XYZ file of C-alpha atoms in Angstrom:
501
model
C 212.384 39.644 123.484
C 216.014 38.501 124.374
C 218.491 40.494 125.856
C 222.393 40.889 126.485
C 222.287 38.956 129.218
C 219.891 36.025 127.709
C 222.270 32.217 127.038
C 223.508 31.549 123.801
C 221.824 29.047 123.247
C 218.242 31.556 123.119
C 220.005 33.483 120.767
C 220.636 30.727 118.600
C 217.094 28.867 118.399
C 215.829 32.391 118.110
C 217.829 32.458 114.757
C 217.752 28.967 114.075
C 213.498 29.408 114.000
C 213.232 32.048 111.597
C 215.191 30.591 109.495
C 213.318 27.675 109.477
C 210.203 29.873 109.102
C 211.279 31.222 105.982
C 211.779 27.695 104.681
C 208.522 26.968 105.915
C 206.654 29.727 103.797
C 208.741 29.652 101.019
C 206.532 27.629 98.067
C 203.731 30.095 99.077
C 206.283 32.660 98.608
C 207.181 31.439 95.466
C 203.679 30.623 94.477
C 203.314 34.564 95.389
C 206.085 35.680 92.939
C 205.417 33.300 89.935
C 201.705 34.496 89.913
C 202.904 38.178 90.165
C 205.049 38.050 87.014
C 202.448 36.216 85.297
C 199.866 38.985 86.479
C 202.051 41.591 85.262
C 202.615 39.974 81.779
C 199.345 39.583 80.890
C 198.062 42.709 82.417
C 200.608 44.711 82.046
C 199.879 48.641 84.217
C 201.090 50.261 87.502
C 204.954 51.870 87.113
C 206.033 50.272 83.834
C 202.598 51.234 81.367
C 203.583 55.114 82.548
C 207.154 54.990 81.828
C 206.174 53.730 78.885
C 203.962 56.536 77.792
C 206.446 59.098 79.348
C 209.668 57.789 77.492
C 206.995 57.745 74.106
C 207.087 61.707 74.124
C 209.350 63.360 71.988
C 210.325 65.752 74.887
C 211.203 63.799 77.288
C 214.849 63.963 78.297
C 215.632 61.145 81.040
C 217.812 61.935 83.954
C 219.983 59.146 85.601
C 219.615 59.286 89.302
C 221.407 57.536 91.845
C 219.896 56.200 94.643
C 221.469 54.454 97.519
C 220.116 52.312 100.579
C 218.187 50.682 97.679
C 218.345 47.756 100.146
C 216.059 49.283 102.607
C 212.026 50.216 101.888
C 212.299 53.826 101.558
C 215.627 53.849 99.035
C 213.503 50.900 97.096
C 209.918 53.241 97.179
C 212.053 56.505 95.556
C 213.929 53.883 93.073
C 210.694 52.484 91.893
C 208.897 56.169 91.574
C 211.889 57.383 89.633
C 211.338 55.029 87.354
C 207.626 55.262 86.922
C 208.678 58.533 85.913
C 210.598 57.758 83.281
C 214.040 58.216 84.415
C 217.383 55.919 84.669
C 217.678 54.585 88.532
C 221.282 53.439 89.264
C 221.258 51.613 92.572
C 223.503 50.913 95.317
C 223.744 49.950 99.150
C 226.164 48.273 101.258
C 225.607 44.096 102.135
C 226.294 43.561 105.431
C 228.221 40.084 105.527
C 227.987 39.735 102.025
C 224.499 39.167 101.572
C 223.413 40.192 98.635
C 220.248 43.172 99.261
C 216.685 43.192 97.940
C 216.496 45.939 96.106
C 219.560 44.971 93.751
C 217.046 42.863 91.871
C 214.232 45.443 91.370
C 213.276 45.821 87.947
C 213.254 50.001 88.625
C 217.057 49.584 88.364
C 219.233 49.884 85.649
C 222.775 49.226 87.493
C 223.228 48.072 91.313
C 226.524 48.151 92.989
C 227.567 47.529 96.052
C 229.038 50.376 98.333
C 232.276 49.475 101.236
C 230.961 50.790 104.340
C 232.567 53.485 106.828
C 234.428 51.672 109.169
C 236.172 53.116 112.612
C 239.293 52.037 111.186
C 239.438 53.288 107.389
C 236.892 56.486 107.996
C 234.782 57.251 105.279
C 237.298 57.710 101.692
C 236.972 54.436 100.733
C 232.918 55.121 100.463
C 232.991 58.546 99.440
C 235.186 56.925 96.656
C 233.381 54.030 95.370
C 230.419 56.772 95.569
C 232.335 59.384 93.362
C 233.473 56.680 90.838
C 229.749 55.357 90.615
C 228.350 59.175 89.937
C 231.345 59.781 87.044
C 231.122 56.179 85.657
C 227.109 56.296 85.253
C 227.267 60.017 84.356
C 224.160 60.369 87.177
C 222.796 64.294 87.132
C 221.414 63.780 90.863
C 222.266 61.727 93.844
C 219.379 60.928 96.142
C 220.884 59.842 99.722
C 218.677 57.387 101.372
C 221.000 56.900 104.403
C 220.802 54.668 107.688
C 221.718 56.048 111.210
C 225.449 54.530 110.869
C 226.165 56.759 107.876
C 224.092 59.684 107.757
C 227.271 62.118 108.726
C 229.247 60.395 105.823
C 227.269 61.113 103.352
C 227.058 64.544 104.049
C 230.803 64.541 103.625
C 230.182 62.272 100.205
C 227.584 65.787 99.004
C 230.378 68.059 99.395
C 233.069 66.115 97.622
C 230.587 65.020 94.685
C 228.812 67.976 94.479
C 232.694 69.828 94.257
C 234.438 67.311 91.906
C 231.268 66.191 89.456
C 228.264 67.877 88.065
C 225.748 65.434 89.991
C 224.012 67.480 92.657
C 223.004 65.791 95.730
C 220.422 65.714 97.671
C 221.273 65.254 101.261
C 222.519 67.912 103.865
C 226.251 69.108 104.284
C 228.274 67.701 107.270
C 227.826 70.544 109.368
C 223.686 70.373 109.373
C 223.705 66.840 108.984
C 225.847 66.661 112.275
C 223.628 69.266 114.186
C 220.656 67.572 113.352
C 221.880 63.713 113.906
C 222.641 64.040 117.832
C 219.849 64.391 120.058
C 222.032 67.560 122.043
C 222.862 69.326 119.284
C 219.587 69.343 117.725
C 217.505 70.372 120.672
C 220.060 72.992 121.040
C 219.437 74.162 118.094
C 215.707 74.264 118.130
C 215.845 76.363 121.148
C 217.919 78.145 119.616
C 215.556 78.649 116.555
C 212.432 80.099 119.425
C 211.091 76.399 118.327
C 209.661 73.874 121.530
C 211.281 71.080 122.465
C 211.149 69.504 126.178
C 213.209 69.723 128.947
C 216.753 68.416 128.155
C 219.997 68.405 129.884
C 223.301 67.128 128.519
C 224.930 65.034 130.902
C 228.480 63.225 131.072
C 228.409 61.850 134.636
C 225.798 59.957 137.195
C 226.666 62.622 139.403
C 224.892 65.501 136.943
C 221.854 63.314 136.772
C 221.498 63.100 140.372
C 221.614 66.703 140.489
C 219.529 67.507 138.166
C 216.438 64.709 139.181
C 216.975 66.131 143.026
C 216.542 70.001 141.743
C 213.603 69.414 139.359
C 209.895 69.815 140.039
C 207.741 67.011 141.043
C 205.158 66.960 139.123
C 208.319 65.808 136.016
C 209.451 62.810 135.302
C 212.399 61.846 132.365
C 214.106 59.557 130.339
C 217.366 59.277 129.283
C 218.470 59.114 125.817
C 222.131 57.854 124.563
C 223.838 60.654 122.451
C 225.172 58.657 120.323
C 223.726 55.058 118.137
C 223.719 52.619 121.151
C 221.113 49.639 120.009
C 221.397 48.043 123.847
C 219.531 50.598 125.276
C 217.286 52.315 122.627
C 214.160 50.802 123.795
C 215.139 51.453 127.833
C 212.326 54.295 128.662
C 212.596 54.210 132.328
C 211.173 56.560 134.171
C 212.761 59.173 136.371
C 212.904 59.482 139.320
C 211.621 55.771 140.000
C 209.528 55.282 143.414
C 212.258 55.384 145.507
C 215.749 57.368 145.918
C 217.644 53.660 145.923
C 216.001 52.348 142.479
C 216.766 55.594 141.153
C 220.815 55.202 142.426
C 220.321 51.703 141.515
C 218.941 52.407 137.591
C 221.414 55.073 136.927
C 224.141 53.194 138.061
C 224.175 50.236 135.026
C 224.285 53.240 132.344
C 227.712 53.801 131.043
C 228.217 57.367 131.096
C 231.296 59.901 130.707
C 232.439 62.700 128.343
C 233.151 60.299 125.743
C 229.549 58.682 125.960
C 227.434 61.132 127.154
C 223.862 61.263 126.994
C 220.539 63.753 127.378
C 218.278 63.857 130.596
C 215.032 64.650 128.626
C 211.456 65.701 130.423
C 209.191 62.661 129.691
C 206.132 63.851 127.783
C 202.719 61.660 128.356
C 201.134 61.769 125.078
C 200.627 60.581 121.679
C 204.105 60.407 119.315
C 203.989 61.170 115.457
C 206.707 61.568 113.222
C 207.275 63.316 109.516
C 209.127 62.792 106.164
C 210.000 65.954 103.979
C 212.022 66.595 101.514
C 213.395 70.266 101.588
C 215.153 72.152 98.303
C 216.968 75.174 98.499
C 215.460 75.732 101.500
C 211.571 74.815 100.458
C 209.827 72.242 102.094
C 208.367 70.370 98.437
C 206.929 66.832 100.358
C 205.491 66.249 103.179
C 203.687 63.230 105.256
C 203.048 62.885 108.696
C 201.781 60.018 110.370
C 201.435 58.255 113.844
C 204.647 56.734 115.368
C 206.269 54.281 117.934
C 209.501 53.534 119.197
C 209.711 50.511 116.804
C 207.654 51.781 113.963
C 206.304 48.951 111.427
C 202.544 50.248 110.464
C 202.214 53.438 108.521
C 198.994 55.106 108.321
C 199.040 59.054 107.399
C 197.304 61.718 108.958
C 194.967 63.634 106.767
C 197.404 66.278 105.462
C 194.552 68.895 106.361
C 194.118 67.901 109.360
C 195.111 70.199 112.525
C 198.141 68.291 113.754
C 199.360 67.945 110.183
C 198.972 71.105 109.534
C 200.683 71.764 112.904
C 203.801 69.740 112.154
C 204.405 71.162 108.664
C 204.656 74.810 110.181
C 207.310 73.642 112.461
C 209.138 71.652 109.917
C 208.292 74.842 107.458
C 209.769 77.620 110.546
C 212.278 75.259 111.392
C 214.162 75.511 107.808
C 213.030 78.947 107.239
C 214.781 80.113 110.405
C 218.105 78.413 110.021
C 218.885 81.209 107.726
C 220.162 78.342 104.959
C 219.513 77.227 101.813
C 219.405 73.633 102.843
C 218.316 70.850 100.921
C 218.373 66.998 102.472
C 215.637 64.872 103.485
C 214.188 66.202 107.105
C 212.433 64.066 109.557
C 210.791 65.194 112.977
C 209.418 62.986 115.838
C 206.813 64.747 117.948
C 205.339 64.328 120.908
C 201.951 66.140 121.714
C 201.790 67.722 125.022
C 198.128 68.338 126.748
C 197.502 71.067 129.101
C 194.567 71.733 130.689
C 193.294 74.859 131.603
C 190.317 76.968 132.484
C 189.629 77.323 128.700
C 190.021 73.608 127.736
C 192.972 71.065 126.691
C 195.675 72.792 124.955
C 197.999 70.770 122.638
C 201.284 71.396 121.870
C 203.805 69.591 119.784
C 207.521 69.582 121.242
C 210.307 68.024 118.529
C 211.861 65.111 120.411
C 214.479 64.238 117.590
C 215.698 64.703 114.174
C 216.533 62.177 111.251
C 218.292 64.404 108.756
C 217.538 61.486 106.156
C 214.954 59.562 104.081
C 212.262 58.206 106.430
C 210.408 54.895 105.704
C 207.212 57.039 105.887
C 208.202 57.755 102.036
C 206.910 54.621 100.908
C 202.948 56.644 101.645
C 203.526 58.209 98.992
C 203.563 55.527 95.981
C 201.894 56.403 93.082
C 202.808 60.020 92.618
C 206.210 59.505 90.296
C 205.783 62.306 88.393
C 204.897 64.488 91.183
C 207.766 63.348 93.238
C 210.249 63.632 90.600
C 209.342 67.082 89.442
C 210.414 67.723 93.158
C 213.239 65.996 93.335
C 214.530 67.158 90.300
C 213.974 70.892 90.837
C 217.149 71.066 92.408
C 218.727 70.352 88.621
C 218.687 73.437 86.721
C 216.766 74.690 84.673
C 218.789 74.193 81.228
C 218.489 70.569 81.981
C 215.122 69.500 82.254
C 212.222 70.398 84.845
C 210.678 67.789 87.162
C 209.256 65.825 84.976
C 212.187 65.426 82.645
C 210.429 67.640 80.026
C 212.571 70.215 78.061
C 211.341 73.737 79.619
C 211.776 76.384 82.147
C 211.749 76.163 85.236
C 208.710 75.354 87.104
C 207.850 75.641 90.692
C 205.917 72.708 91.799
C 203.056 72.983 94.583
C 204.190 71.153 97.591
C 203.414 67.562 96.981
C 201.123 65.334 100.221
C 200.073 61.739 99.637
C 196.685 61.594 98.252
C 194.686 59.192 99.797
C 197.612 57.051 100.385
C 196.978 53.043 101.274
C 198.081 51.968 104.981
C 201.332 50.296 104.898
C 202.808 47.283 106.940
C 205.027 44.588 106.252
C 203.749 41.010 105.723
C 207.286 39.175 107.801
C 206.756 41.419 110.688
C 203.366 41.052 111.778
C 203.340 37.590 110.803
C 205.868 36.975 113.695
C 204.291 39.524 115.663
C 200.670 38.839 115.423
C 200.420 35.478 114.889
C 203.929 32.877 115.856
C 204.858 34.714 118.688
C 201.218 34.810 120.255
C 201.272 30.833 119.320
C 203.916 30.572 121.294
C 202.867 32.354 124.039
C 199.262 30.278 123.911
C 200.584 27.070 123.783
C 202.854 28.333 126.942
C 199.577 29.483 129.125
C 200.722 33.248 128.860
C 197.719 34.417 127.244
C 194.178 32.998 126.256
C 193.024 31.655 122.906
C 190.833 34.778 122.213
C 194.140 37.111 122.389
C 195.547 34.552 119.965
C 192.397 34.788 117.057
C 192.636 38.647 118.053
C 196.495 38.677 116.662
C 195.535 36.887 113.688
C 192.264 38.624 112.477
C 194.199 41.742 112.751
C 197.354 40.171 110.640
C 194.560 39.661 107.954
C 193.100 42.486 108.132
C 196.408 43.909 107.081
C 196.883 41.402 104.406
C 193.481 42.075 102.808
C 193.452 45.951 103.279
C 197.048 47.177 103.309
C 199.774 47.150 101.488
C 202.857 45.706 101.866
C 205.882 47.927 102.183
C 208.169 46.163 100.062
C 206.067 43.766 97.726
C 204.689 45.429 94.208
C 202.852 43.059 91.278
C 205.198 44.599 88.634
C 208.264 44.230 90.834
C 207.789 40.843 93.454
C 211.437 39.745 92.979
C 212.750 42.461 96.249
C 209.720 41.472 97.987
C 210.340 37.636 97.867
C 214.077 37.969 98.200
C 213.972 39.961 101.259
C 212.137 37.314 103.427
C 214.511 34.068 101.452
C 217.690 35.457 101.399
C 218.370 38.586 102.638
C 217.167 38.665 105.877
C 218.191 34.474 106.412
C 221.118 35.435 105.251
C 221.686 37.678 108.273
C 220.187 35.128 110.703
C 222.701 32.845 109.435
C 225.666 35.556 110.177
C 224.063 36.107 113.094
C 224.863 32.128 114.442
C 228.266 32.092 112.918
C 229.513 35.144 114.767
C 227.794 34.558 117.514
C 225.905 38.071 117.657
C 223.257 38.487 119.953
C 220.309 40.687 118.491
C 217.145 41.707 120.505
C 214.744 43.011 117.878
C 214.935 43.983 114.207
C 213.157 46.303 111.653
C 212.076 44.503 108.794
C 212.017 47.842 106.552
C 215.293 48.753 106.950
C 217.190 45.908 107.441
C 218.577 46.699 111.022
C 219.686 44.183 113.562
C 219.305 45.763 117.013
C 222.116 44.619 118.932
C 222.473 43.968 122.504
């Protein structure tokens, strides 16, 4: 991995050879797409046979839906179950330096457009605009926010003004939960505020307060310390604190930038296993819910039995957690846990403490493909009733079960772990870092992948995103990347984000 610090010149064959790797794969890519449209015309199932046989019955009254970050996995997954469901999808993301995104050529969508994004200098009207004149133009009866990091507060403004000057309702949180929930402070400030656990944190806007605070604390605790606000340079830095000796420790805090205008969280460090959630909450009821094994760079989603005890564990936080607010919230609500064991006289006790909070769509979404009617009906119950219920049927009102992935297929993505597992290793074996047997361990596990998962992006009825993401969209970016002379030190494949440093 390169950092801030590594030449130019790294940065630029680092581009320069994934570029040249998607050139390299493209005919099988091709081969890949060609077959998959000829699959899907003569054997024509999956998404489009059952909006075929929904939009055949006589009560069926479509709903146009907008859904934005259609450029990103988990905006693309709820595009493409809306429309299994039968309903209109209009589309739209931004396209960072012009490149054009995947998901504006899914099949699921009946419009794309492409959105101006927030900027320091013009704030947030020009999107909230371009937002509002989409929803009036396309007459859409329910906005479904599928946000990144950057603009997760904006479009909490964007709910208010839409849901006040149209009919669309929206789902996504207001500004004031939306900002409570985005920064680490305010949301583990909350939680303790709720009775809920959460570890150890401080809030600290000087090198001085961390000092004090690492000198007054027990022992036995150690911590990291987390940026307040979206700093890509030092996401991945989990340092330990204290370090072995008072000097490293001086000398580590030092390098962070810290002050009342950047400050950050002194957070206890928590040895165990991490997980993380997707729900989607309406009107204050928690209607989906996954949970599944996480990392700091999550790219492999596998979900936990939803009857299993930590499941079950993490949707009665996530259930208490809205519950107590008091509110009638709805939004999409995301927890990462860590699981903290304790052992006693009795045994190891486990307890889950909420490290952070994405008040947005999470990628873990894309687990549950395959249930479009189910996740419609509880999407849509935030219409009302007069309109249609969830599954765009003329009727009453009718309160869905909760909705968990049912025997959901393992999900990775194919561009990923075939730098990962296999190029990177090669280049690491034909350096002498590691031994041929680590090598032919990467690449039996990228197969295994490719045999028994499923890719996160790529569907038979709908290749087109799939095959554009790996040719265009994210070249596209490498390309940028070389002409501004951006340095980058990892990215997520899913959600097209460059990691700066």
């Amino acid at each position: 991995m390169l950092y801030g610090n590594s030449p130019w010149p790294l940065h630029l064959a680092q581009n320069v050879a994934l570029i040249f790797t998607s050139i390299l794969f493209l005919p099988i890519s091709t081969f890949i797409l060609i077959s998959s449209y000829a699959i899907s015309f003569l054997f024509p199932r999956d998404a489009p046979s059952k909006r075929k046989r929904v939009r055949a019955s006589r009560t069926f009254v479509p709903q146009t839906i907008l859904v934005t970050g259609v450029g990103m996995s988990k905006g693309l997954t709820l595009a493409r179950l809306f429309y299994e469901a039968g309903h209109d999808v209009i589309g739209a993301d931004f396209e960072p330096n012009g490149v054009p995104v995947c998901g504006r050529y899914s099949r699921s969508l009946r419009k794309f457009f492409r959105l101006p994004k927030p900027t320091a200098d013009d704030g947030s009207a020009y999107y909230i605009n371009a937002l509002l004149r989409v929803v009036k133009q396309e007459r859409v009866d329910l906005w479904v926010s599928c946000s990144g990091v950057a603009s997760a507060v904006e479009d909490g403004q964007a709910k208010e003004v839409i849901e006040r000057r149209s009919s669309c309702r929206a789902i996504q949180f207001d500004v004031a939960t939306t900002s409570t929930l985005h920064e680490k402070d305010t949301f583990t400030q909350e939680t303790e505020r709720l009775g809920l656990p959460v570890p150890e944190t401080h809030n600290v806007t000087s090198r001085d307060a961390v000092h004090k605070l690492l000198h007054k604390s027990p022992k036995r605790n150690s911590y990291i310390m987390k940026s307040v606000g979206v700093d890509d340079a030092v996401r991945a830095d989990m340092t330990l604190l204290p370090r072995r000796t008072v000097s490293e420790t001086y000398n580590h805090v030092a390098q962070i930038t810290i002050s009342d205008q950047k400050p950050w969280v002194l957070q206890q460090f928590i040895k165990g296993k991490e997980y993380c959630t997707h729900s989607l909450v309406v009107k204050g009821k928690v209607k989906m819910f996954v949970a599944c094994p996480s990392a700091e760079l999550l790219m492999h989603y596998d979900a936990l039995p939803s009857d299993s005890a930590l499941s079950r564990a993490m949707l009665a936080f996530t259930m208490e957690f809205v519950a107590r607010t008091g509110k009638k919230m709805t939004g999409h609500l995301s927890f990462d846990f860590l699981v903290d064991e304790n052992a006693n006289e009795k045994g190891a006790e486990l307890m889950l403490k909420s490290i952070e909070c994405n008040p947005r769509a999470h990628t873990a979404v894309a687990l549950f493909s395959g249930l479009g009617s189910e996740v419609s009906q509880c999407y849509l119950s935030l219409l009302d009733s007069s309109m249609a219920n969830g599954n765009g049927h003329l009727a009453d009102s009718v309160e869905a079960e909760m909705v968990v992935p049912k025997q959901p297929a393992k999900y990775y993505w194919v561009g990923h772990d075939l730098v990962e597992l296999v190029l990177l290793p090669l280049l690491h074996l034909l350096q002498g870092r590691i031994m041929v047997k680590d090598w032919i361990q990467g690449c039996s596990e990228f197969m295994a992948h490719v045999i028994f998962w499923r890719d996160g992006t790529f569907e038979v009825w709908d290749p087109l995103p799939w095959w554009w993401l790996y040719h265009v969209s994210w070249p596209g970016q490498f390309l940028a990347s070389i002409l501004q002379r951006r340095k980058w030190s990892r990215v997520n494949v899913s959600t097209m984000k460059m990691f700066g440093c």
